[in-house]
MMTF fields as JSON, N, C-alpha, C and O atoms, coordinates in Angstrom:
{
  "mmtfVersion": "1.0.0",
  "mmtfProducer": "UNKNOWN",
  "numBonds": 675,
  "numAtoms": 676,
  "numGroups": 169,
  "numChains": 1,
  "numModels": 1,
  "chainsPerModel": [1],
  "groupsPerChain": [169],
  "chainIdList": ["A"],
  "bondAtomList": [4, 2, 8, 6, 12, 10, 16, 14, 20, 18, 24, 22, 28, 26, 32, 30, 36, 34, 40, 38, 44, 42, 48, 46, 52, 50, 56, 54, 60, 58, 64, 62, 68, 66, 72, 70, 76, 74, 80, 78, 84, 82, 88, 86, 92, 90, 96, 94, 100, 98, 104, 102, 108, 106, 112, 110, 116, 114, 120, 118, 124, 122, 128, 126, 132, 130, 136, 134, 140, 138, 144, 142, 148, 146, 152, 150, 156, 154, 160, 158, 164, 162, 168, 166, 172, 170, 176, 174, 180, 178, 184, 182, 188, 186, 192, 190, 196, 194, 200, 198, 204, 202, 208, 206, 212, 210, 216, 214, 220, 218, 224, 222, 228, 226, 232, 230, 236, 234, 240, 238, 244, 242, 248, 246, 252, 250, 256, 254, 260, 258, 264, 262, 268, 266, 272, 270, 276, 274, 280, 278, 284, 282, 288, 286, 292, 290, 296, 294, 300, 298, 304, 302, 308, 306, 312, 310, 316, 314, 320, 318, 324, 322, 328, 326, 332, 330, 336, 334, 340, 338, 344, 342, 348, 346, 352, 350, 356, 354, 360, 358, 364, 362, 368, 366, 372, 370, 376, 374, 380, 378, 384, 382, 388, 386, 392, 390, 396, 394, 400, 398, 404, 402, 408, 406, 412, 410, 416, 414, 420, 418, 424, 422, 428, 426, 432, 430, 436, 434, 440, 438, 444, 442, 448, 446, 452, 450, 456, 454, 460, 458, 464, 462, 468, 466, 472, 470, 476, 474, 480, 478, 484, 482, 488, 486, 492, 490, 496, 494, 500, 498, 504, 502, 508, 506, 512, 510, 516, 514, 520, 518, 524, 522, 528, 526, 532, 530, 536, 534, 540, 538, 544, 542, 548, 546, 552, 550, 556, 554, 560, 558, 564, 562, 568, 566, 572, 570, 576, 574, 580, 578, 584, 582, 588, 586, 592, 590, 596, 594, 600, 598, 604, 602, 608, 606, 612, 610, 616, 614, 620, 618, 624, 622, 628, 626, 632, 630, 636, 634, 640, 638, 644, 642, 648, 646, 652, 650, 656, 654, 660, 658, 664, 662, 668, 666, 672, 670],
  "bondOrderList": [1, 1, 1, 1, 1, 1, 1, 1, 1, 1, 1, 1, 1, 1, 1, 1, 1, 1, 1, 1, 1, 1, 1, 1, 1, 1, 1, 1, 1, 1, 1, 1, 1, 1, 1, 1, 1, 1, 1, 1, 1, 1, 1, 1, 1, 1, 1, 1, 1, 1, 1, 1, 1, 1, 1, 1, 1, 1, 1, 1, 1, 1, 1, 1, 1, 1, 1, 1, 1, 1, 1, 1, 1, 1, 1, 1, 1, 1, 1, 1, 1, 1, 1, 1, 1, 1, 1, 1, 1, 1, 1, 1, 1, 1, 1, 1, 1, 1, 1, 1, 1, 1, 1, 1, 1, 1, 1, 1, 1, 1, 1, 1, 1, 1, 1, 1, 1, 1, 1, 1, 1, 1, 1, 1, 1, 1, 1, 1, 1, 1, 1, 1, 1, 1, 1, 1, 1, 1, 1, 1, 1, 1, 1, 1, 1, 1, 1, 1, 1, 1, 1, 1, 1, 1, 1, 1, 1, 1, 1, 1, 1, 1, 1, 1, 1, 1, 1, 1],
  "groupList": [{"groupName": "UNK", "atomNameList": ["N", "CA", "C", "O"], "elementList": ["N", "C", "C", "O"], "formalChargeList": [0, 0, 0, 0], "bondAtomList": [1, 0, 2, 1, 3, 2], "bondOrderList": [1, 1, 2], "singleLetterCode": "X", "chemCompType": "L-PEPTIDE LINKING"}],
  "groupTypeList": [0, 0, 0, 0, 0, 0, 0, 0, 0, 0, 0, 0, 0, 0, 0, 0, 0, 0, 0, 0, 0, 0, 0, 0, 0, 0, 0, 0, 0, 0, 0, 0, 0, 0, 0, 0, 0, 0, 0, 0, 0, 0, 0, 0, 0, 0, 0, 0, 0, 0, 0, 0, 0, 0, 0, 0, 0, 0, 0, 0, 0, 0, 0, 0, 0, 0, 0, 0, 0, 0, 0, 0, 0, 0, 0, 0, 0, 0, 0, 0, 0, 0, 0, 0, 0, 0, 0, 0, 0, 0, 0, 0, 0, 0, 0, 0, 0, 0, 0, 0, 0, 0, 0, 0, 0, 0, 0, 0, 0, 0, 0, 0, 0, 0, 0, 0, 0, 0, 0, 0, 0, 0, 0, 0, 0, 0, 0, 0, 0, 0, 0, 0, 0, 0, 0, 0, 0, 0, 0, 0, 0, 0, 0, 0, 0, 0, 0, 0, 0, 0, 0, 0, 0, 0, 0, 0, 0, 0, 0, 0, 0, 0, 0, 0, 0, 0, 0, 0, 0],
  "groupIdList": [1, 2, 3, 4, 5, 6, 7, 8, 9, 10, 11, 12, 13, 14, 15, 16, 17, 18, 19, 20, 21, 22, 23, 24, 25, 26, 27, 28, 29, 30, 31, 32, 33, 34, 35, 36, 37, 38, 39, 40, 41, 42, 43, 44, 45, 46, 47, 48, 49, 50, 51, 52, 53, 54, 55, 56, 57, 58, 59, 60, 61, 62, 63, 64, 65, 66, 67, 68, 69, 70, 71, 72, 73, 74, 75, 76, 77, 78, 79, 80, 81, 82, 83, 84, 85, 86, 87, 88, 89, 90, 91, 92, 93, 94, 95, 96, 97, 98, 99, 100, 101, 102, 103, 104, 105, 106, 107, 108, 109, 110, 111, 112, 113, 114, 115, 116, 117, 118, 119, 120, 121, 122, 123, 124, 125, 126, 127, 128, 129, 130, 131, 132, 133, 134, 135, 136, 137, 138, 139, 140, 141, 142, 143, 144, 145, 146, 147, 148, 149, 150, 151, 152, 153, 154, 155, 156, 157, 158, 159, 160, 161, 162, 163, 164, 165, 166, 167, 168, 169],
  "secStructList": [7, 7, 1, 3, 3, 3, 3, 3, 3, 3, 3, 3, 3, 3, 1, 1, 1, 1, 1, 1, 1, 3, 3, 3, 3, 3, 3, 1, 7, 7, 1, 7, 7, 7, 6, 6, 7, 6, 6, 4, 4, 4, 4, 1, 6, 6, 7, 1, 3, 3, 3, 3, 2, 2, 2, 2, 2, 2, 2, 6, 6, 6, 7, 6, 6, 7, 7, 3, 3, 3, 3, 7, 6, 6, 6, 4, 4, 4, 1, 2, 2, 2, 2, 2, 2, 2, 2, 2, 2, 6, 6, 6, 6, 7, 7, 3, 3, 3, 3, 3, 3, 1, 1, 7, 2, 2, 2, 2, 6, 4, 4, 4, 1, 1, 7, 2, 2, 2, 2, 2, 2, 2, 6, 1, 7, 7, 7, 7, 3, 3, 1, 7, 7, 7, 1, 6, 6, 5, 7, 6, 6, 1, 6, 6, 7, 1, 5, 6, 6, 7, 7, 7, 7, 7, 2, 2, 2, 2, 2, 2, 6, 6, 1, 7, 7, 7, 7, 7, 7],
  "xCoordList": [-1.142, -0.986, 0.06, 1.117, -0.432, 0.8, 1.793, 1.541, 2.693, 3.795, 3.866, 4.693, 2.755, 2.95, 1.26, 0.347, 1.549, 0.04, 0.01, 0.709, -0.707, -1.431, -1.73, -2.925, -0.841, -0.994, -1.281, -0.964, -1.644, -2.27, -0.965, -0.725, -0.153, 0.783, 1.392, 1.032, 2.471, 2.815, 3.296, 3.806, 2.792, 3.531, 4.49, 4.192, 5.642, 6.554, 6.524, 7.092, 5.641, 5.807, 4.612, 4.514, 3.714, 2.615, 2.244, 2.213, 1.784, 0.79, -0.332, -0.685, -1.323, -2.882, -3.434, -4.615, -2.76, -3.301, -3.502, -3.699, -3.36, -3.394, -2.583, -1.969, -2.738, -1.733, -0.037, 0.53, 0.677, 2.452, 2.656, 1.939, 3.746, 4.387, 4.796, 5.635, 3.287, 3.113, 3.531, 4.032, 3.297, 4.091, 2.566, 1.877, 2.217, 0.826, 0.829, 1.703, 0.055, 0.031, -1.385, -2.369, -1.387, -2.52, -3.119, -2.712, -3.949, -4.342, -5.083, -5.449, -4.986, -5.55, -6.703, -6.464, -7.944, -9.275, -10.538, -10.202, -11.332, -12.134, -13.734, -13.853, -14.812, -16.059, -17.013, -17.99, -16.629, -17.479, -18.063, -19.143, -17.038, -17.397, -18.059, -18.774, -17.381, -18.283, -18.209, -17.142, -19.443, -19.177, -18.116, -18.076, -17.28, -16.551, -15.245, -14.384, -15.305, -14.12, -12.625, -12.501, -11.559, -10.102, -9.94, -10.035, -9.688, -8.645, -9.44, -8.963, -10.438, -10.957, -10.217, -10.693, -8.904, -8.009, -7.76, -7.45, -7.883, -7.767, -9.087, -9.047, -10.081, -11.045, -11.208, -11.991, -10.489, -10.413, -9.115, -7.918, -9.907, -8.648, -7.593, -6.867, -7.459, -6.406, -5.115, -4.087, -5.488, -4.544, -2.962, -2.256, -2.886, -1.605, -0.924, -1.419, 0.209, 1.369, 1.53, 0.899, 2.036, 2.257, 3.792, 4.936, 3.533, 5.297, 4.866, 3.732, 6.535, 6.483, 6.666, 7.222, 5.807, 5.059, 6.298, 6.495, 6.993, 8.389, 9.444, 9.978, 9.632, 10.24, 9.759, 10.32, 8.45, 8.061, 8.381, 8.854, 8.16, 8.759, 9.379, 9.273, 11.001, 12.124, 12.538, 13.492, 11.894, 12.219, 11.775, 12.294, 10.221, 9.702, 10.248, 10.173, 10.859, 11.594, 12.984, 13.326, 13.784, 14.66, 13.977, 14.419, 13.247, 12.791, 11.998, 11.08, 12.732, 12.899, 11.766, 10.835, 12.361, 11.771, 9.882, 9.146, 9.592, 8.234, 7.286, 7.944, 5.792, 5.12, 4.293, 3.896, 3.987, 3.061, 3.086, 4.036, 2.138, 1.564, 0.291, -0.532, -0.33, -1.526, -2.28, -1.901, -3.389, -3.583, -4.476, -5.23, -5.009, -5.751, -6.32, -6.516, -6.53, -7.38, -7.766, -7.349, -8.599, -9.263, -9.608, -9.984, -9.444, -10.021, -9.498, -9.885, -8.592, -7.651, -8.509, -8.116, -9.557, -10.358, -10.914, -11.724, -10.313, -11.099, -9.87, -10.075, -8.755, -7.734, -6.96, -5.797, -7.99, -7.873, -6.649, -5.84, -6.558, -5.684, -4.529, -3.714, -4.097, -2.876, -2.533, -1.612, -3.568, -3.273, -3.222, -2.678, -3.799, -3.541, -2.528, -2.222, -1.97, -0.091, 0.488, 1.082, 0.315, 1.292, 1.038, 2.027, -0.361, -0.749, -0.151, 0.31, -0.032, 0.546, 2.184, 2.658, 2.86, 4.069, 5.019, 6.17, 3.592, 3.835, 3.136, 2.131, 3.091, 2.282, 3.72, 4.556, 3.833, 5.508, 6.474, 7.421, 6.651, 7.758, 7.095, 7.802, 5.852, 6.052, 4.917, 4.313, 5.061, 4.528, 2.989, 2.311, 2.532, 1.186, 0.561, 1.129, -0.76, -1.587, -2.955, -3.746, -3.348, -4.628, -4.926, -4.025, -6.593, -6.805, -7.84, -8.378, -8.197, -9.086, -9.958, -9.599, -11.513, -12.352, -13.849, -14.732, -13.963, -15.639, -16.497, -17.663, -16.203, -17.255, -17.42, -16.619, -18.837, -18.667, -18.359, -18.538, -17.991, -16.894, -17.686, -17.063, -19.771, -20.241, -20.596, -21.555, -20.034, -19.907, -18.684, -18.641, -17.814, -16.415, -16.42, -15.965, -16.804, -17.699, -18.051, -17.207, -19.064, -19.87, -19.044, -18.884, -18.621, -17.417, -16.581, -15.817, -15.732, -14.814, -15.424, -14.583, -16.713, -16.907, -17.008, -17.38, -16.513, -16.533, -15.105, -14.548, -14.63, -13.702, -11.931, -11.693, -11.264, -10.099, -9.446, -8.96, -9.472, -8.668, -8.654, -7.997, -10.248, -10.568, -10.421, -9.925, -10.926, -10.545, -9.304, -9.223, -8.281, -6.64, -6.73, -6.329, -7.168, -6.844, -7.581, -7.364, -8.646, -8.831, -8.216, -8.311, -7.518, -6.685, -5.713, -4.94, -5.192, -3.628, -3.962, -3.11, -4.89, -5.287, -5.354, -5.582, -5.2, -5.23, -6.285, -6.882, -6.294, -7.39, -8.051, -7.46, -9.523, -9.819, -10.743, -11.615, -10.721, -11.398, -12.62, -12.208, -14.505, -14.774, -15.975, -16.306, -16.615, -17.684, -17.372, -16.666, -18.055, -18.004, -17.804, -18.28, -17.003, -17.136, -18.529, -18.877, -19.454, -20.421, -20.265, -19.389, -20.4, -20.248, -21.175, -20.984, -21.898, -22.976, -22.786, -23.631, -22.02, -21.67, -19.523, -18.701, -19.493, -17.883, -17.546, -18.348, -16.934, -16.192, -14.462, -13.755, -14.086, -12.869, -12.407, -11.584, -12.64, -12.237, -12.115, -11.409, -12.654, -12.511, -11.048, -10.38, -10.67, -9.266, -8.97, -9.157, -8.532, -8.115, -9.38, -9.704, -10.281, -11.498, -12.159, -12.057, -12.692, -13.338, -14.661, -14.962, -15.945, -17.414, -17.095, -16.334, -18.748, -18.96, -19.312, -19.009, -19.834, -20.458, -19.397, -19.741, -17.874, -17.24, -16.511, -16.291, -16.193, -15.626, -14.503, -13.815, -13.962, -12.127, -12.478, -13.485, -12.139, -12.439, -11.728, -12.086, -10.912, -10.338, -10.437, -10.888, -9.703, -9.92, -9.927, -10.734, -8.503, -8.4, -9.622, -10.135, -9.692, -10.9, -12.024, -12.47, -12.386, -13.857, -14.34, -15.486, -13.162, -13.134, -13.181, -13.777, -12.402, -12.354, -13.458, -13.49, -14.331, -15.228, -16.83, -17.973, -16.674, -17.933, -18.118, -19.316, -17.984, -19.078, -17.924, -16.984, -18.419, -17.485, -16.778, -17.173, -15.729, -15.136, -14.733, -14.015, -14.99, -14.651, -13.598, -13.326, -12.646, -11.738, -11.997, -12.497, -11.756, -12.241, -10.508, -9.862, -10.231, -9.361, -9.967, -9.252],
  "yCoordList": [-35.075, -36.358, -36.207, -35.583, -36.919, -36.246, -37.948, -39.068, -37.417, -38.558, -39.575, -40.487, -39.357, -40.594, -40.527, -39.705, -42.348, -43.371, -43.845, -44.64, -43.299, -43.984, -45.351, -45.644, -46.342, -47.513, -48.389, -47.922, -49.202, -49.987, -50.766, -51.006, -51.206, -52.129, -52.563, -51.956, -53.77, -54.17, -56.092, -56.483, -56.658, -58.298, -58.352, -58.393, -58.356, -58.669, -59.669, -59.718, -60.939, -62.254, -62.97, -63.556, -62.763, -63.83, -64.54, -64.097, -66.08, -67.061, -67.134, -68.159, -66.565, -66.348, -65.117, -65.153, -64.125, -63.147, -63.031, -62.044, -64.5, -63.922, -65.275, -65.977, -65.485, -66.882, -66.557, -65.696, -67.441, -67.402, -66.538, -66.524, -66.001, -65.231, -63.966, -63.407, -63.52, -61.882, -60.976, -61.214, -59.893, -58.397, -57.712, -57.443, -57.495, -57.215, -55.575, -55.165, -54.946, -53.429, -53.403, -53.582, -53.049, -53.029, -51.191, -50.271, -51.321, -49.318, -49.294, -50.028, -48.134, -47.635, -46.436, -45.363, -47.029, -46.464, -47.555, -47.887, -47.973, -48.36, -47.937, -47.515, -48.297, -47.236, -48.274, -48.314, -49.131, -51.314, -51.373, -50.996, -51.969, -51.88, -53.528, -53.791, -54.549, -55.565, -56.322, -56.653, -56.752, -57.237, -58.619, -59.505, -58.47, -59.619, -59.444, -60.302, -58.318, -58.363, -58.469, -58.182, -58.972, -59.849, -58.66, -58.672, -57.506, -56.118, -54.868, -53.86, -54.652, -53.799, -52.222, -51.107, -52.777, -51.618, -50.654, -49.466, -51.122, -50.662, -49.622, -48.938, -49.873, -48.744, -47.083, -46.418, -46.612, -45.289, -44.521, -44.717, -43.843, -43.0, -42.145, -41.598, -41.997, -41.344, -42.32, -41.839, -43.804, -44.524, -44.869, -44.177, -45.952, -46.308, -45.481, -44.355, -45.601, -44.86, -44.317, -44.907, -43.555, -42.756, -43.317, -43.304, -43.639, -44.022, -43.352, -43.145, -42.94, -42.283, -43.661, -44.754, -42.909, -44.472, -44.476, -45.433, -43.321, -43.845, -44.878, -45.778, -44.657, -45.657, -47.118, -48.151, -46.853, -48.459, -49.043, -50.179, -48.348, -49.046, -48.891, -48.943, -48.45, -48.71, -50.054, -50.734, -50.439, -51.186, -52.763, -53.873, -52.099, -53.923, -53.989, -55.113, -53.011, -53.057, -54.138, -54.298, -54.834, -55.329, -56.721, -57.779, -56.719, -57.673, -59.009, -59.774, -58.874, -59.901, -61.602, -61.97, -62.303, -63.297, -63.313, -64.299, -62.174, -62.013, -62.904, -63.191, -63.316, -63.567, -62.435, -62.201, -61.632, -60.603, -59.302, -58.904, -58.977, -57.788, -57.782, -57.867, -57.704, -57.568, -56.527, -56.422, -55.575, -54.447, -54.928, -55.47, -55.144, -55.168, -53.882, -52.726, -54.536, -53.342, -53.399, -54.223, -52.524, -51.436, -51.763, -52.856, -50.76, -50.842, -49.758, -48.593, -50.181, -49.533, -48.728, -47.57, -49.074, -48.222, -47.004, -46.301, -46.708, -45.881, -44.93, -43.815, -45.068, -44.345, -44.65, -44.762, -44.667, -44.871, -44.006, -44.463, -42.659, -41.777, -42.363, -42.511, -42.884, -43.177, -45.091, -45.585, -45.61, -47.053, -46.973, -47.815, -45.993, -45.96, -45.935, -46.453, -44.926, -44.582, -45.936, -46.513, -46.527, -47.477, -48.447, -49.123, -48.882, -50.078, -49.828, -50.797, -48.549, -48.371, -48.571, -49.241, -48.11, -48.531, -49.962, -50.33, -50.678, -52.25, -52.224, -51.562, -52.513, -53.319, -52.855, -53.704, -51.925, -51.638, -52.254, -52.522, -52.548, -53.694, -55.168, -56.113, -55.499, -56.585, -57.793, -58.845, -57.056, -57.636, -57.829, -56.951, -58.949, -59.234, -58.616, -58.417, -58.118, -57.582, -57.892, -57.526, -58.719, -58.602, -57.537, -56.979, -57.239, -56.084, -57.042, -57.845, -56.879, -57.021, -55.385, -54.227, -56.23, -55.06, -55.071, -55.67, -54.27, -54.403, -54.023, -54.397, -53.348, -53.011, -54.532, -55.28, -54.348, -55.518, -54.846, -53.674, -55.689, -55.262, -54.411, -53.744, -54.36, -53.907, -52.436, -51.762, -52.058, -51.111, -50.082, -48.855, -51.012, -50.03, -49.699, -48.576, -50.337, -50.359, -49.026, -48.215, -48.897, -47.564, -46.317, -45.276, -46.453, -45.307, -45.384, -44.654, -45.991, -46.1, -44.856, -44.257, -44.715, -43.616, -41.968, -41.079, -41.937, -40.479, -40.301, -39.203, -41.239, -41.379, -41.961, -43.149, -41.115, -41.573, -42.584, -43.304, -42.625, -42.985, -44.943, -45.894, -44.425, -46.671, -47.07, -48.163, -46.046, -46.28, -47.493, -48.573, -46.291, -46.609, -47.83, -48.833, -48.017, -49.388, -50.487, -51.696, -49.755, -51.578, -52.192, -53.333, -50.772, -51.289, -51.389, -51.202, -51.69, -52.154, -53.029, -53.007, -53.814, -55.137, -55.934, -55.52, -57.385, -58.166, -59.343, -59.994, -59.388, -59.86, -59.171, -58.148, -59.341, -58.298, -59.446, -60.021, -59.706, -60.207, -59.352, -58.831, -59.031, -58.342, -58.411, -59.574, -57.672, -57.854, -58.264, -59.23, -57.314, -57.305, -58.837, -59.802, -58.854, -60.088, -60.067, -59.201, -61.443, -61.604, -62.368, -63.105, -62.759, -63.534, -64.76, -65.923, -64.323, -65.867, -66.395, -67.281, -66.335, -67.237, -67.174, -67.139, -67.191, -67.719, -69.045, -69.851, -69.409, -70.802, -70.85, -70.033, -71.82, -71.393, -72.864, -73.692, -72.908, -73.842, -73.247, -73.801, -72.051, -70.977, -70.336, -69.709, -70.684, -70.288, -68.86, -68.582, -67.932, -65.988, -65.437, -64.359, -66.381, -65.681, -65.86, -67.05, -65.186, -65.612, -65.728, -66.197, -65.494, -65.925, -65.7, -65.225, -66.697, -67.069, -66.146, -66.444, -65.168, -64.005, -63.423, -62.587, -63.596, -63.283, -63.825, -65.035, -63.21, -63.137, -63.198, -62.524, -64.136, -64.043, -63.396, -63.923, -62.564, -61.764, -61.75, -60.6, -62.012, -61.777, -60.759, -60.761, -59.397, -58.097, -57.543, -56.725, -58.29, -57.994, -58.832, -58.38, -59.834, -60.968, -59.847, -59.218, -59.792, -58.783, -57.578, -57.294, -56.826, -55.935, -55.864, -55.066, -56.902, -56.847, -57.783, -57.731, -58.646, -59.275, -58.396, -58.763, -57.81, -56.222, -57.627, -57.628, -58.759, -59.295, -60.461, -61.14, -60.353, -61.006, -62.411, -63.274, -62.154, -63.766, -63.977, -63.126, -64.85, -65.988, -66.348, -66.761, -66.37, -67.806, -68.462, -67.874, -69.296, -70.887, -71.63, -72.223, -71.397, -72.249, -73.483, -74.194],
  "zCoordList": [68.165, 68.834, 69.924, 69.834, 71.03, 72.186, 72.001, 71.558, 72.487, 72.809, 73.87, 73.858, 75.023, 75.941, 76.072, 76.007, 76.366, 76.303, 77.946, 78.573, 78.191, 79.527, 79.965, 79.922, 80.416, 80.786, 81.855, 82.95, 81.868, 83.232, 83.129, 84.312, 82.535, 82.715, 81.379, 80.37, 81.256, 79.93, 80.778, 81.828, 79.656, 80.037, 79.088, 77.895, 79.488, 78.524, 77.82, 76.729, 78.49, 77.295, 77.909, 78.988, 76.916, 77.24, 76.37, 75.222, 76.698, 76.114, 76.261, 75.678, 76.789, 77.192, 76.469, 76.122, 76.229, 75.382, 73.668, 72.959, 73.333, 71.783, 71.438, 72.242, 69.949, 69.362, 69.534, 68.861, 70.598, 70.099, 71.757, 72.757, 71.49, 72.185, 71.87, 71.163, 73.185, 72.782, 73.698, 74.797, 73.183, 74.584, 74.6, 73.616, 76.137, 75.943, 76.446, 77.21, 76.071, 76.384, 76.855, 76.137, 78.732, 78.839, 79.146, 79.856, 78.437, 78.396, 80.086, 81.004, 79.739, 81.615, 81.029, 80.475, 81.359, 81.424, 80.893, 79.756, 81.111, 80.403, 81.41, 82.56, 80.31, 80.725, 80.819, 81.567, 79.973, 80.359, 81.598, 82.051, 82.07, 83.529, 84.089, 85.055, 82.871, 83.458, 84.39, 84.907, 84.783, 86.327, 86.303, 85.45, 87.547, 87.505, 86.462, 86.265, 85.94, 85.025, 85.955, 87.146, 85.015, 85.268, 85.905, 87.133, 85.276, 85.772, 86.17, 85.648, 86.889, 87.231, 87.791, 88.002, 87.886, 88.288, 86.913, 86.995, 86.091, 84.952, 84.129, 83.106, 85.022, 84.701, 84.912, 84.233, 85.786, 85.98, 84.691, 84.484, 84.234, 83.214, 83.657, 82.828, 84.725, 85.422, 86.206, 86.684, 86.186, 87.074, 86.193, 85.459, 86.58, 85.955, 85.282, 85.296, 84.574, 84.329, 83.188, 82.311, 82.883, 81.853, 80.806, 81.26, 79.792, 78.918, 77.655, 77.224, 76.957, 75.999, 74.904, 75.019, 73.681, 73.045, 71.819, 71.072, 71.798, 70.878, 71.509, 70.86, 72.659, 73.603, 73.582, 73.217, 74.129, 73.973, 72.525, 72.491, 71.293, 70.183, 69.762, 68.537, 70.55, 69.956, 71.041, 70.663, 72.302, 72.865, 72.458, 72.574, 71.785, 70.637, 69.375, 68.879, 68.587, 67.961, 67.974, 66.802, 68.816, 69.157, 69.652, 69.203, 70.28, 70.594, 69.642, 69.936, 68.559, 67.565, 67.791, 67.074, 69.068, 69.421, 69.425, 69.372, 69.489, 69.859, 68.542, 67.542, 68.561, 67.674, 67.373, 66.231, 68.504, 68.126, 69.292, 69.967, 69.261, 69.989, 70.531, 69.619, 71.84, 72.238, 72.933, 74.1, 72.558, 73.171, 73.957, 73.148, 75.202, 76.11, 76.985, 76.61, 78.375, 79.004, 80.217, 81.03, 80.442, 80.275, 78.877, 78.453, 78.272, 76.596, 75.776, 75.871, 74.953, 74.445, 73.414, 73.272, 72.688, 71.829, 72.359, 71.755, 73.854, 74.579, 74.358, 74.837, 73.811, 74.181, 71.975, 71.588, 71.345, 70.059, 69.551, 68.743, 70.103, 69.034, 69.41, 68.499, 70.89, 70.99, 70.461, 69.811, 71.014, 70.312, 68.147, 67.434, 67.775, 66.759, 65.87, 64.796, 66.911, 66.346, 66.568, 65.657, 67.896, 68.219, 67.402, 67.116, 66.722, 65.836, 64.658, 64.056, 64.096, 62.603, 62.556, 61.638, 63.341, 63.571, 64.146, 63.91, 65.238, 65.237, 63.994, 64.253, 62.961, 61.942, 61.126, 60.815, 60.931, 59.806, 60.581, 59.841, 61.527, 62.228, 61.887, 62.238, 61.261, 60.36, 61.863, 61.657, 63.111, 64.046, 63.769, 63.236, 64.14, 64.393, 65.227, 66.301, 65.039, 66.693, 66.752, 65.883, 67.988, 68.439, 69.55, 70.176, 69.796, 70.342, 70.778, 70.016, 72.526, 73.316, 73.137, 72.923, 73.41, 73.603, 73.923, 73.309, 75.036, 75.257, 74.265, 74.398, 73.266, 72.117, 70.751, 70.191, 70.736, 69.709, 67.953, 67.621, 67.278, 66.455, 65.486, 64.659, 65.539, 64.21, 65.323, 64.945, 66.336, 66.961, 66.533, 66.44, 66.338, 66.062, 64.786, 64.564, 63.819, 62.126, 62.747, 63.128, 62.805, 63.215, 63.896, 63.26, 64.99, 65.556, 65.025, 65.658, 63.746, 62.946, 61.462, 60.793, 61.243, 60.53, 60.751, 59.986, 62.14, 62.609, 63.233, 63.225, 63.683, 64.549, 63.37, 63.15, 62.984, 62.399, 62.437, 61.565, 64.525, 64.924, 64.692, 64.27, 65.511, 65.155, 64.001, 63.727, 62.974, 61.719, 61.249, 60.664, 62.08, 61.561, 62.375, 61.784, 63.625, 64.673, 63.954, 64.035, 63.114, 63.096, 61.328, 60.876, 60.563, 59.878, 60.11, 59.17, 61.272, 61.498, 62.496, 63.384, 62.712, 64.099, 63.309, 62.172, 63.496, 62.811, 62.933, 62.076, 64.819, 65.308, 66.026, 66.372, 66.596, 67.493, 68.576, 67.925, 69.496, 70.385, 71.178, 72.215, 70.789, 71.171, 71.942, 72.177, 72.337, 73.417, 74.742, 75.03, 75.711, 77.229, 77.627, 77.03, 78.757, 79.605, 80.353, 81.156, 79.852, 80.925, 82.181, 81.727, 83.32, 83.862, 83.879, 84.234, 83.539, 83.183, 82.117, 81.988, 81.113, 80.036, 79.902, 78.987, 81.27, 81.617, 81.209, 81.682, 80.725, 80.383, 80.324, 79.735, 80.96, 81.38, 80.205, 80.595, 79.71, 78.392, 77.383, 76.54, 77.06, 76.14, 75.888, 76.71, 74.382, 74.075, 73.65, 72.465, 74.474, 74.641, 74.717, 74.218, 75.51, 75.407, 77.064, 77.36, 78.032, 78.993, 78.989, 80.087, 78.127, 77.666, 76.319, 75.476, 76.779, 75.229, 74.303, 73.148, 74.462, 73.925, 73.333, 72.497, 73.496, 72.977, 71.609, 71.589, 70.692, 69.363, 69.367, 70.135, 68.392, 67.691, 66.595, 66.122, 66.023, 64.622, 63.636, 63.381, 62.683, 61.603, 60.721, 59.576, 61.736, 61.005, 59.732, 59.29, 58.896, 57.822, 56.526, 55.502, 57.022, 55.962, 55.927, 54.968, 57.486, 57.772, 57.199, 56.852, 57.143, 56.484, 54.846, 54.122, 54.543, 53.259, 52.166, 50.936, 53.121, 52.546, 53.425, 53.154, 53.947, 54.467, 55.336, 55.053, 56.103, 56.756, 57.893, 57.48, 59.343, 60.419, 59.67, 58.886, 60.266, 59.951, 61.103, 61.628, 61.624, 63.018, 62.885, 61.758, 63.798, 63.79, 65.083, 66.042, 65.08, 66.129, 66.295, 65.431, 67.355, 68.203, 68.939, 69.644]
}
């Protein structure tokens, strides 16, 4: 496992990404590609910046006030071995985490049986928000969600009852 995660950026404090007041980690690469998507800068795997991922969590570590943690994108499942580490270690700091993602969630089920890594991410996510942004089913009334096609998930219920659980804001 290498020591630095490839990033498109970080919000130090947001209300739009997730329930409360979160610190958002946005990954740099995604392969989606959907049309009209928020951050399109964020699709090439070579852009944005490079940080060492012990740093970033000795720096959320302190940062006490927070409600949670949010992995966004690009698409952080694209970059699993490293969001993995960082999810198992925010989750032992006691922090909450949702994860944005273009894959729908009985997709990551599936690449979660070959793959360790999603494995570990989607036992240490708590929510997962998933499936591509469409632009024809945009609704801007939609709460951490931009279409409808998209899912709030309740990772841990889902998992532990084999079958999606929704949550509805």
């Amino acid at each position: 496992m290498a020591d630095k995660i490839r990033l498109a950026g970080i919000a130090q404090q947001s209300l739009v990404n997730g329930k409360g007041l979160r610190k958002v980690y946005f990954s740099q690469g995604c392969t989606h590609h959907c049309k009209n998507c928020f951050n399109p800068e964020t699709w090439p795997f070579v852009g944005g910046q490079e940080f060492d991922m012990d740093d970033l969590l000795h720096k959320l570590s302190i940062e006490t006030y927070l409600d949670g943690v949010t992995f966004s994108g690009g698409d952080p499942f694209q970059q699993a071995d490293k969001f993995a580490y960082m999810a198992v270690k925010i989750h032992q700091m006691g922090f909450n985490i949702w994860s944005y993602t273009g894959y729908k969630f009985e997709e990551l089920l599936e690449l979660a049986k070959t793959d360790k890594n999603i494995d570990i991410m989607l036992h240490n996510i708590d929510v997962i928000v998933d499936g591509e942004f469409v632009q024809e089913l945009y609704d801007e009334h939609l709460k951490f969600r931009g279409s409808s096609n998209q899912r709030i998930i309740d990772v841990p219920k889902s998992l532990e009852t084999n079958s999606i659980v929704i949550i509805d804001f």
